[in-house]
Amino acid sequence: LPQAQSLVKYDTKIQVSTSLKGKGKGKNIPGRPSVPADKAQIEDVLNSVLPPRESTEDGQLWVQYVSSNPATTQDVIKLQEQLDSLLELRQARETGICPIREELYSQCFDELIRQLTIICTERGLLLLRVRDELRMTIQSYQTLYESSIAYGMRKALQAEQWRAETDADIKKLIEECENLTVEVDELDQEIEEIEQKEKEREEIEARAHTEEIEFRKKTNQRLKDQLEALLSTPN
C-alpha cells in the first residue's frame, strides 16, 4: 500500500539528512522534536514494535515515525471504516487466500497494537507476541501449502510421464500382436498348403497301390490259368 493509505497511524515525516550518506536513526535525529522521558520510552517501544518508514525525495532522506498519540473511540471507528473501504477499493476476496486482505488486516492489527501499546506497554508487547505467533503459524501453513502444491505437481508430472510410457508400451504391444497375427495367418496358410499336398500325395499313393494290386491280381490269375492248362494237358 502507498504510505498515505496505510492503516497504521504515522506522524508527519521529517527530514533526516540532505544526502543518503551517514543516515541514522534514533531520538537525536535532527528535526525530530524533543519529548518527555515517559513519552520517549513509549516511543522507543513503538519504534521497536513498528519501525519508522524511510523515503527519499530529490536525494534527501526522510523518516516517518509511528504516532504516539492515544486513539479515541472516533479513531477506532474511522479505522474500521478505512479497512472496509480499502477492502472494497482493492477488490480483496472475502474468502480463501488473498494477499490483499491479509496485508490490510495485518496493518489493522498493527494499528491496534500501536493503540494498546500507548495505553499499556506490557499489553502491547503481549499482543505483539500474539501477532508474531500468528504470522509464524500462517507462514508454516503457507510453506506446507506450497510444499503440497509442489508435491502434487511432481506427482502429476510423474503420472503424465507414466501415462506416456504406458501409451508407448501399449502401442508397442499392439504392433507385436498385429505382427504375430500376420505370422499366425501365414503359418495357417502354410499348414493348409502342406495338408493339401499331403492329401494329394496320399491319393496318388493309394491309386498307385490299387493299380499295383490289380496288376498283381491279373498276373496271378494269368499264371494260375497257365498252370491249370499245363496240368490238364495229357502226357
XYZ file of N, CA and C in Angstrom:
705
model
N 0.833 -1.197 0.000
C 0.000 0.000 0.000
C 0.868 1.248 0.000
N 0.457 2.303 -0.669
C 1.164 3.556 -0.542
C 1.118 4.018 0.899
N 2.118 4.841 1.315
C 2.191 5.262 2.693
C 0.950 6.048 3.107
N 0.367 6.825 2.214
C -0.807 7.628 2.557
C -2.011 6.753 2.871
N -2.017 5.508 2.381
C -3.159 4.621 2.575
C -2.924 3.606 3.679
N -1.815 3.707 4.409
C -1.537 2.754 5.469
C -2.546 2.915 6.601
N -3.001 1.790 7.130
C -3.937 1.822 8.248
C -3.239 2.152 9.561
N -1.933 2.003 9.605
C -1.174 2.379 10.801
C -0.998 3.898 10.800
N -1.246 4.513 11.939
C -1.174 5.974 12.033
C 0.269 6.406 12.271
N 0.786 7.258 11.376
C 2.151 7.767 11.459
C 2.125 9.287 11.659
N 3.225 9.796 12.256
C 3.399 11.243 12.365
C 3.853 11.805 11.026
N 3.895 13.119 10.946
C 4.387 13.777 9.735
C 5.863 13.436 9.550
N 6.234 13.134 8.329
C 7.628 12.765 8.088
C 8.549 13.964 8.259
N 9.755 13.683 8.703
C 10.749 14.726 8.931
C 12.004 14.403 8.156
N 12.752 15.429 7.807
C 13.972 15.247 7.051
C 15.098 14.848 7.994
N 15.791 13.773 7.611
C 16.881 13.274 8.437
C 18.198 13.893 8.023
N 18.482 13.892 6.697
C 19.716 14.468 6.179
C 19.476 14.907 4.754
N 20.432 15.659 4.234
C 20.322 16.153 2.860
C 20.955 15.201 1.868
N 21.521 14.085 2.325
C 22.124 13.094 1.438
C 21.880 11.726 2.034
N 22.107 10.689 1.230
C 21.902 9.324 1.688
C 23.083 8.821 2.493
N 24.196 9.576 2.517
C 25.379 9.162 3.257
C 25.227 9.556 4.720
N 25.632 8.666 5.592
C 25.616 8.965 7.013
C 24.233 9.058 7.591
N 23.263 8.360 7.008
C 21.905 8.420 7.544
C 21.858 7.693 8.877
N 20.977 8.113 9.762
C 20.908 7.484 11.079
C 19.502 7.412 11.584
N 19.354 6.731 12.720
C 18.057 6.588 13.359
C 18.209 6.926 14.836
N 17.103 7.168 15.511
C 17.172 7.373 16.946
C 16.471 8.628 17.390
N 16.605 8.932 18.665
C 15.876 10.058 19.237
C 16.536 11.388 18.918
N 17.804 11.363 18.568
C 18.526 12.617 18.371
C 18.634 13.006 16.904
N 17.721 12.525 16.082
C 17.745 12.865 14.663
C 17.301 14.301 14.505
N 18.029 15.095 13.702
C 17.642 16.495 13.515
C 16.238 16.607 12.962
N 15.496 17.564 13.492
C 14.143 17.808 13.003
C 13.095 17.101 13.813
N 13.505 16.173 14.662
C 12.522 15.472 15.490
C 12.396 16.207 16.820
N 11.220 16.605 17.211
C 11.057 17.390 18.442
C 11.370 16.546 19.666
N 11.867 17.220 20.707
C 12.156 16.539 21.964
C 10.846 16.292 22.706
N 10.811 15.170 23.460
C 9.596 14.774 24.172
C 9.976 14.419 25.596
N 8.998 14.388 26.508
C 9.270 13.975 27.885
C 9.799 12.557 27.959
N 10.429 12.239 29.086
C 11.078 10.933 29.244
C 10.080 9.792 29.167
N 8.907 9.940 29.818
C 7.931 8.848 29.801
C 7.383 8.603 28.405
N 7.144 9.701 27.692
C 6.649 9.548 26.313
C 7.744 9.024 25.395
N 8.990 9.440 25.676
C 10.112 8.942 24.869
C 10.258 7.436 25.029
N 9.991 6.941 26.249
C 10.072 5.499 26.471
C 9.002 4.771 25.669
N 7.805 5.341 25.651
C 6.728 4.735 24.857
C 7.084 4.756 23.378
N 7.678 5.892 22.928
C 8.051 5.991 21.518
C 9.129 4.974 21.166
N 10.064 4.730 22.098
C 11.093 3.717 21.836
C 10.468 2.339 21.662
N 9.494 2.033 22.511
C 8.806 0.742 22.383
C 8.048 0.675 21.061
N 7.360 1.767 20.712
C 6.615 1.796 19.442
C 7.544 1.623 18.250
N 8.707 2.293 18.309
C 9.646 2.199 17.191
C 10.255 0.808 17.068
N 10.363 0.094 18.202
C 10.856 -1.279 18.127
C 9.774 -2.233 17.632
N 8.523 -1.904 17.979
C 7.407 -2.739 17.520
C 7.061 -2.433 16.073
N 6.965 -1.155 15.750
C 6.626 -0.703 14.396
C 7.733 0.249 13.935
N 8.743 -0.253 13.246
C 9.892 0.566 12.851
C 9.468 1.748 11.978
N 10.205 2.856 12.068
C 9.895 4.026 11.237
C 10.051 3.706 9.756
N 9.342 4.455 8.941
C 9.431 4.298 7.491
C 10.367 5.351 6.937
N 11.179 4.955 5.980
C 12.115 5.876 5.357
C 11.758 6.054 3.889
N 12.045 7.231 3.362
C 11.795 7.535 1.954
C 12.813 8.578 1.494
N 13.000 8.661 0.203
C 13.920 9.640 -0.378
C 13.169 10.496 -1.381
N 13.446 11.774 -1.343
C 12.853 12.722 -2.281
C 13.937 13.706 -2.698
N 14.239 13.730 -3.983
C 15.261 14.638 -4.530
C 16.598 14.455 -3.828
N 16.957 13.190 -3.551
C 18.232 12.911 -2.912
C 18.255 13.168 -1.425
N 17.121 13.528 -0.819
C 17.065 13.800 0.612
C 16.369 12.642 1.320
N 16.884 12.305 2.503
C 16.350 11.198 3.278
C 15.336 11.710 4.289
N 14.137 11.095 4.251
C 13.058 11.475 5.169
C 12.670 10.247 5.983
N 12.229 10.465 7.216
C 11.801 9.387 8.089
C 10.448 9.742 8.684
N 9.638 8.726 8.878
C 8.287 8.926 9.406
C 8.056 7.933 10.535
N 7.890 8.455 11.750
C 7.713 7.614 12.928
C 6.237 7.337 13.157
N 5.995 6.184 13.796
C 4.624 5.843 14.131
C 4.130 6.812 15.206
N 2.861 7.153 15.108
C 2.303 8.148 16.012
C 2.218 7.604 17.435
N 2.529 8.467 18.400
C 2.432 8.093 19.816
C 1.218 8.730 20.478
N 0.329 9.287 19.685
C -0.877 9.908 20.227
C -1.927 8.835 20.518
N -2.541 8.870 21.682
C -3.575 7.877 22.011
C -4.746 7.957 21.040
N -5.386 6.826 20.817
C -6.528 6.755 19.908
C -7.819 6.958 20.674
N -8.735 7.647 20.040
C -10.053 7.855 20.612
C -11.039 6.858 20.016
N -12.228 6.855 20.559
C -13.271 5.982 20.010
C -13.535 6.314 18.552
N -13.514 7.608 18.243
C -13.726 8.024 16.859
C -12.617 7.500 15.954
N -11.377 7.426 16.466
C -10.261 6.888 15.671
C -10.477 5.414 15.362
N -10.992 4.667 16.336
C -11.249 3.246 16.121
C -12.343 3.051 15.078
N -13.393 3.865 15.176
C -14.469 3.780 14.176
C -13.937 4.131 12.794
N -13.098 5.152 12.730
C -12.511 5.557 11.454
C -11.613 4.453 10.898
N -10.879 3.781 11.792
C -10.025 2.665 11.347
C -10.859 1.568 10.706
N -11.982 1.242 11.326
C -12.859 0.219 10.757
C -13.408 0.655 9.408
N -13.795 1.897 9.283
C -14.309 2.401 8.002
C -13.225 2.377 6.938
N -12.006 2.751 7.303
C -10.899 2.725 6.342
C -10.607 1.290 5.893
N -10.653 0.366 6.845
C -10.419 -1.038 6.495
C -11.453 -1.538 5.497
N -12.734 -1.278 5.776
C -13.795 -1.715 4.865
C -13.664 -1.031 3.507
N -13.305 0.243 3.526
C -13.179 0.985 2.271
C -12.041 0.444 1.419
N -10.892 0.169 2.044
C -9.744 -0.340 1.288
C -9.976 -1.766 0.810
N -10.666 -2.561 1.598
C -11.002 -3.917 1.151
C -11.839 -3.881 -0.111
N -12.797 -2.963 -0.152
C -13.646 -2.826 -1.339
C -12.890 -2.181 -2.495
N -12.079 -1.153 -2.176
C -11.354 -0.437 -3.219
C -10.346 -1.339 -3.922
N -9.647 -2.153 -3.154
C -8.620 -3.020 -3.728
C -9.153 -4.382 -4.140
N -10.495 -4.540 -4.036
C -11.180 -5.749 -4.504
C -10.608 -7.008 -3.855
N -10.490 -6.956 -2.543
C -9.998 -8.118 -1.797
C -11.062 -9.211 -1.765
N -10.643 -10.435 -1.883
C -11.577 -11.560 -1.826
C -12.058 -11.758 -0.393
N -13.322 -12.135 -0.249
C -13.894 -12.314 1.083
C -13.491 -13.646 1.700
N -13.213 -14.651 0.875
C -12.848 -15.965 1.374
C -11.617 -16.454 0.634
N -11.021 -17.514 1.158
C -9.859 -18.101 0.504
C -8.600 -17.282 0.752
N -7.542 -17.674 0.062
C -6.256 -16.997 0.193
C -6.278 -15.709 -0.609
N -5.990 -14.595 0.056
C -5.991 -13.288 -0.604
C -4.882 -12.437 0.014
N -3.777 -12.194 -0.696
C -2.680 -11.381 -0.157
C -3.117 -9.962 0.204
N -4.048 -9.402 -0.570
C -4.509 -8.036 -0.296
C -5.235 -7.985 1.039
N -6.168 -8.918 1.265
C -6.904 -8.950 2.524
C -5.961 -9.208 3.700
N -4.992 -10.097 3.472
C -4.018 -10.392 4.534
C -3.204 -9.153 4.890
N -2.781 -8.396 3.885
C -1.979 -7.191 4.131
C -2.789 -6.140 4.889
N -4.042 -5.922 4.490
C -4.863 -4.900 5.135
C -5.181 -5.261 6.584
N -5.520 -6.511 6.831
C -5.809 -6.917 8.210
C -4.543 -6.887 9.066
N -3.396 -7.165 8.441
C -2.140 -7.074 9.176
C -1.857 -5.636 9.590
N -2.111 -4.690 8.692
C -1.934 -3.282 9.038
C -2.929 -2.848 10.124
N -4.147 -3.336 10.035
C -5.158 -3.014 11.052
C -4.728 -3.560 12.415
N -4.183 -4.773 12.417
C -3.714 -5.369 13.669
C -2.545 -4.571 14.240
N -1.630 -4.113 13.362
C -0.512 -3.289 13.823
C -1.006 -1.972 14.436
N -2.042 -1.406 13.844
C -2.589 -0.160 14.387
C -3.207 -0.405 15.764
N -3.864 -1.547 15.923
C -4.419 -1.873 17.249
C -3.293 -2.088 18.262
N -2.195 -2.684 17.829
C -1.045 -2.843 18.721
C -0.505 -1.478 19.132
N -0.445 -0.561 18.163
C 0.027 0.805 18.464
C -0.872 1.465 19.514
N -2.159 1.355 19.321
C -3.089 1.991 20.251
C -2.976 1.396 21.649
N -2.877 0.063 21.756
C -2.791 -0.579 23.061
C -1.445 -0.330 23.722
N -0.382 -0.251 22.923
C 0.947 -0.013 23.491
C 1.016 1.348 24.167
N 0.360 2.335 23.585
C 0.353 3.674 24.182
C -0.375 3.658 25.522
N -1.467 2.873 25.596
C -2.233 2.797 26.845
C -1.495 1.953 27.876
N -1.000 0.777 27.438
C -0.314 -0.142 28.339
C 0.780 -0.841 27.553
N 2.017 -0.516 27.864
C 3.147 -1.062 27.110
C 3.182 -2.587 27.191
N 2.978 -3.146 28.378
C 3.033 -4.598 28.547
C 1.960 -5.290 27.714
N 0.772 -4.713 27.688
C -0.313 -5.289 26.897
C 0.024 -5.242 25.405
N 0.624 -4.140 24.965
C 1.012 -4.031 23.562
C 2.083 -5.039 23.181
N 3.076 -5.243 24.066
C 4.132 -6.218 23.780
C 3.581 -7.640 23.758
N 2.619 -7.926 24.647
C 1.999 -9.246 24.638
C 1.212 -9.468 23.346
N 0.505 -8.429 22.925
C -0.236 -8.530 21.668
C 0.722 -8.681 20.494
N 1.902 -8.073 20.602
C 2.927 -8.239 19.572
C 3.369 -9.691 19.477
N 3.533 -10.341 20.630
C 3.880 -11.766 20.630
C 2.796 -12.593 19.947
N 1.545 -12.241 20.246
C 0.436 -12.954 19.601
C 0.480 -12.761 18.088
N 0.747 -11.509 17.652
C 0.832 -11.230 16.210
C 1.941 -12.039 15.550
N 3.127 -12.049 16.171
C 4.252 -12.780 15.593
C 3.986 -14.278 15.544
N 3.316 -14.797 16.588
C 2.990 -16.224 16.589
C 1.991 -16.558 15.488
N 1.011 -15.685 15.295
C 0.035 -15.904 14.219
C 0.712 -15.850 12.860
N 1.616 -14.889 12.680
C 2.324 -14.791 11.406
C 3.176 -16.031 11.157
N 3.834 -16.518 12.222
C 4.651 -17.713 12.080
C 3.790 -18.921 11.732
N 2.609 -19.001 12.361
C 1.698 -20.113 12.059
C 1.203 -20.035 10.619
N 0.835 -18.830 10.186
C 0.379 -18.647 8.806
C 1.497 -18.988 7.830
N 2.731 -18.562 8.167
C 3.865 -18.871 7.299
C 4.094 -20.378 7.214
N 3.898 -21.072 8.349
C 4.051 -22.526 8.336
C 3.004 -23.172 7.436
N 1.757 -22.698 7.560
C 0.700 -23.235 6.691
C 0.976 -22.906 5.223
N 1.504 -21.703 4.967
C 1.824 -21.322 3.594
C 2.922 -22.214 3.033
N 3.950 -22.470 3.865
C 5.027 -23.363 3.423
C 4.493 -24.762 3.157
N 3.614 -25.234 4.051
C 3.006 -26.551 3.858
C 2.161 -26.585 2.595
N 1.419 -25.503 2.354
C 0.584 -25.418 1.148
C 1.446 -25.444 -0.107
N 2.534 -24.644 -0.108
C 3.421 -24.615 -1.268
C 4.081 -25.973 -1.485
N 4.450 -26.632 -0.371
C 5.046 -27.960 -0.496
C 4.051 -28.956 -1.080
N 2.794 -28.856 -0.634
C 1.775 -29.763 -1.168
C 1.514 -29.498 -2.641
N 1.539 -28.209 -3.027
C 1.365 -27.881 -4.443
C 2.508 -28.458 -5.269
N 3.746 -28.279 -4.748
C 4.907 -28.812 -5.465
C 4.839 -30.338 -5.543
N 4.403 -30.971 -4.429
C 4.270 -32.425 -4.422
C 3.215 -32.879 -5.431
N 2.094 -32.157 -5.446
C 1.039 -32.502 -6.400
C 1.488 -32.351 -7.844
N 2.266 -31.294 -8.109
C 2.769 -31.089 -9.466
C 3.749 -32.192 -9.857
N 4.625 -32.578 -8.897
C 5.561 -33.668 -9.195
C 4.811 -34.962 -9.498
N 3.784 -35.233 -8.680
C 3.004 -36.443 -8.913
C 2.265 -36.373 -10.251
N 1.773 -35.185 -10.588
C 1.077 -35.031 -11.868
C 2.038 -35.259 -13.033
N 3.256 -34.699 -12.905
C 4.257 -34.907 -13.951
C 4.654 -36.378 -14.041
N 4.813 -37.015 -12.885
C 5.136 -38.436 -12.893
C 4.015 -39.254 -13.522
N 2.766 -38.884 -13.191
C 1.625 -39.591 -13.775
C 1.567 -39.387 -15.285
N 1.866 -38.153 -15.715
C 1.872 -37.876 -17.160
C 2.972 -38.664 -17.857
N 4.153 -38.711 -17.206
C 5.255 -39.483 -17.778
C 4.906 -40.969 -17.815
N 4.322 -41.455 -16.702
C 3.909 -42.861 -16.666
C 2.859 -43.142 -17.735
N 1.956 -42.200 -17.933
C 0.922 -42.386 -18.954
C 1.537 -42.443 -20.337
N 2.520 -41.553 -20.589
C 3.182 -41.556 -21.896
C 3.917 -42.875 -22.110
N 4.628 -43.342 -21.063
C 5.341 -44.614 -21.186
C 4.368 -45.770 -21.384
N 3.254 -45.733 -20.664
C 2.254 -46.790 -20.795
C 1.630 -46.795 -22.188
N 1.344 -45.586 -22.702
C 0.798 -45.493 -24.064
C 1.791 -46.052 -25.079
N 3.085 -45.751 -24.870
C 4.105 -46.276 -25.783
C 4.174 -47.793 -25.696
N 4.096 -48.340 -24.455
C 4.124 -49.797 -24.284
C 2.896 -50.438 -24.931
N 1.730 -49.801 -24.751
C 0.505 -50.334 -25.358
C 0.620 -50.337 -26.879
N 1.142 -49.241 -27.432
C 1.318 -49.163 -28.880
C 2.269 -50.245 -29.374
N 3.355 -50.445 -28.616
C 4.323 -51.467 -28.993
C 3.698 -52.857 -28.937
N 2.913 -53.137 -27.883
C 2.268 -54.435 -27.756
C 1.234 -54.659 -28.853
N 0.516 -53.587 -29.214
C -0.455 -53.711 -30.307
C 0.255 -54.055 -31.614
N 1.382 -53.404 -31.876
C 2.155 -53.713 -33.085
C 2.650 -55.155 -33.065
N 3.117 -55.616 -31.879
C 3.574 -57.003 -31.770
C 2.425 -57.982 -32.014
N 1.255 -57.655 -31.458
C 0.086 -58.510 -31.682
C -0.286 -58.574 -33.158
N -0.242 -57.417 -33.813
C -0.544 -57.399 -35.245
C 0.461 -58.228 -36.029
N 1.739 -58.087 -35.676
C 2.769 -58.883 -36.368
C 2.580 -60.368 -36.118
N 2.245 -60.730 -34.876
C 2.012 -62.138 -34.557
C 0.768 -62.667 -35.265
N -0.246 -61.812 -35.388
C -1.453 -62.225 -36.115
C -1.125 -62.521 -37.578
N -0.313 -61.646 -38.184
C 0.107 -61.871 -39.570
C 0.910 -63.168 -39.677
N 1.789 -63.389 -38.698
C 2.602 -64.612 -38.709
C 1.734 -65.854 -38.564
N 0.717 -65.756 -37.678
C -0.206 -66.881 -37.498
C -0.974 -67.166 -38.789
N -1.430 -66.102 -39.463
C -2.139 -66.286 -40.735
C -1.229 -66.952 -41.772
N 0.024 -66.539 -41.818
C 0.966 -67.144 -42.773
C 1.194 -68.613 -42.442
N 1.323 -68.914 -41.136
C 1.518 -70.317 -40.745
C 0.275 -71.155 -41.050
N -0.914 -70.587 -40.822
C -2.147 -71.307 -41.166
C -2.205 -71.594 -42.653
N -1.824 -70.611 -43.458
C -1.803 -70.807 -44.904
C -0.801 -71.879 -45.295
N 0.342 -71.867 -44.639
C 1.370 -72.880 -44.926
C 0.899 -74.273 -44.528
N 0.204 -74.357 -43.387
C -0.326 -75.650 -42.939
C -1.364 -76.171 -43.926
N -2.227 -75.285 -44.403
C -3.234 -75.702 -45.386
C -2.578 -76.226 -46.660
N -1.549 -75.519 -47.098
C -0.844 -75.973 -48.312
C -0.192 -77.325 -48.084
N 0.441 -77.510 -46.906
C 1.079 -78.794 -46.610
C 0.038 -79.907 -46.541
N -1.090 -79.630 -45.881
C -2.159 -80.643 -45.793
C -2.698 -80.990 -47.173
N -2.852 -79.959 -48.010
C -3.353 -80.220 -49.354
C -2.370 -81.077 -50.155
N -1.098 -80.771 -50.063
C -0.078 -81.556 -50.764
C -0.026 -82.976 -50.225
N -0.123 -83.099 -48.898
C -0.091 -84.435 -48.295
C -1.318 -85.244 -48.709
N -2.448 -84.597 -48.820
C -3.655 -85.289 -49.251
C -3.520 -85.751 -50.690
N -2.976 -84.890 -51.537
C -2.776 -85.274 -52.937
C -1.778 -86.420 -53.046
N -0.686 -86.363 -52.218
C 0.304 -87.440 -52.251
C -0.313 -88.763 -51.807
N -1.133 -88.730 -50.762
C -1.783 -89.955 -50.287
C -2.727 -90.512 -51.343
N -3.443 -89.613 -52.029
C -4.355 -90.094 -53.087
C -3.570 -90.747 -54.213
N -2.441 -90.148 -54.579
C -1.617 -90.724 -55.658
C -1.080 -92.081 -55.233
N -0.576 -92.165 -53.994
C -0.044 -93.427 -53.499
C -1.144 -94.486 -53.393
N -2.309 -94.057 -52.949
C -3.409 -95.026 -52.839
C -3.821 -95.542 -54.214
N -3.878 -94.626 -55.198
C -4.227 -95.041 -56.553
C -3.166 -95.974 -57.139
N -1.879 -95.635 -56.877
C -0.801 -96.496 -57.374
C -0.856 -97.864 -56.694
N -1.147 -97.862 -55.404
C -1.235 -99.133 -54.677
C -2.393 -99.971 -55.209
N -3.493 -99.333 -55.494
C -4.657 -100.055 -56.043
C -4.312 -100.633 -57.417
N -3.649 -99.823 -58.210
C -3.270 -100.303 -59.546
C -2.288 -101.465 -59.433
N -1.365 -101.376 -58.450
C -0.392 -102.464 -58.255
C -1.113 -103.755 -57.853
N -2.095 -103.601 -56.972
C -2.847 -104.783 -56.540
C -3.606 -105.394 -57.708
N -4.251 -104.540 -58.510
C -4.985 -105.044 -59.666
C -4.052 -105.741 -60.657
N -2.863 -105.112 -60.842
C -1.897 -105.720 -61.770
C -1.448 -107.082 -61.276
N -1.161 -107.217 -59.959
C -0.699 -108.491 -59.420
C -1.830 -109.524 -59.429
N -3.046 -109.054 -59.209
C -4.173 -109.998 -59.297
C -4.297 -110.574 -60.700
N -4.196 -109.655 -61.667
C -4.300 -110.132 -63.055
C -3.139 -111.063 -63.393
N -1.938 -110.722 -62.901
C -0.770 -111.564 -63.181
C -0.952 -112.930 -62.536
N -1.408 -112.941 -61.280
C -1.635 -114.206 -60.583
C -2.709 -115.039 -61.282
N -3.738 -114.336 -61.764
C -4.801 -115.077 -62.440
C -4.303 -115.673 -63.749
N -3.472 -114.937 -64.440
C -2.925 -115.447 -65.698
C -2.005 -116.630 -65.454
N -1.160 -116.508 -64.431
C -0.253 -117.619 -64.118
C -1.050 -118.826 -63.646
N -2.111 -118.562 -62.929
C -2.946 -119.668 -62.456
C -3.614 -120.391 -63.631
N -4.079 -119.603 -64.575
C -4.723 -120.204 -65.759
C -3.701 -121.006 -66.540
N -2.489 -120.487 -66.670
C -1.441 -121.213 -67.405
C -1.100 -122.544 -66.701
N -1.012 -122.455 -65.374
C -0.671 -123.666 -64.620
C -1.763 -124.709 -64.740
N -3.003 -124.242 -64.639
C -4.090 -125.215 -64.801
C -4.126 -125.817 -66.187
N -3.763 -125.023 -67.206
C -3.732 -125.558 -68.575
C -2.632 -126.582 -68.716
N -1.533 -126.378 -68.109
C -0.451 -127.327 -68.185
C -0.818 -128.606 -67.450
N -1.468 -128.480 -66.355
C -1.811 -129.676 -65.602
C -2.914 -130.484 -66.278
N -3.756 -129.814 -67.012
C -4.861 -130.525 -67.683
C -4.414 -131.146 -68.998
N -3.240 -130.868 -69.470
C -2.770 -131.417 -70.758
C -2.260 -132.827 -70.500
N -2.786 -133.861 -71.296
C -2.349 -135.254 -71.087
C -0.876 -135.428 -71.572
N -0.187 -136.363 -70.887
C 1.189 -136.631 -71.271
C 1.210 -137.465 -72.543
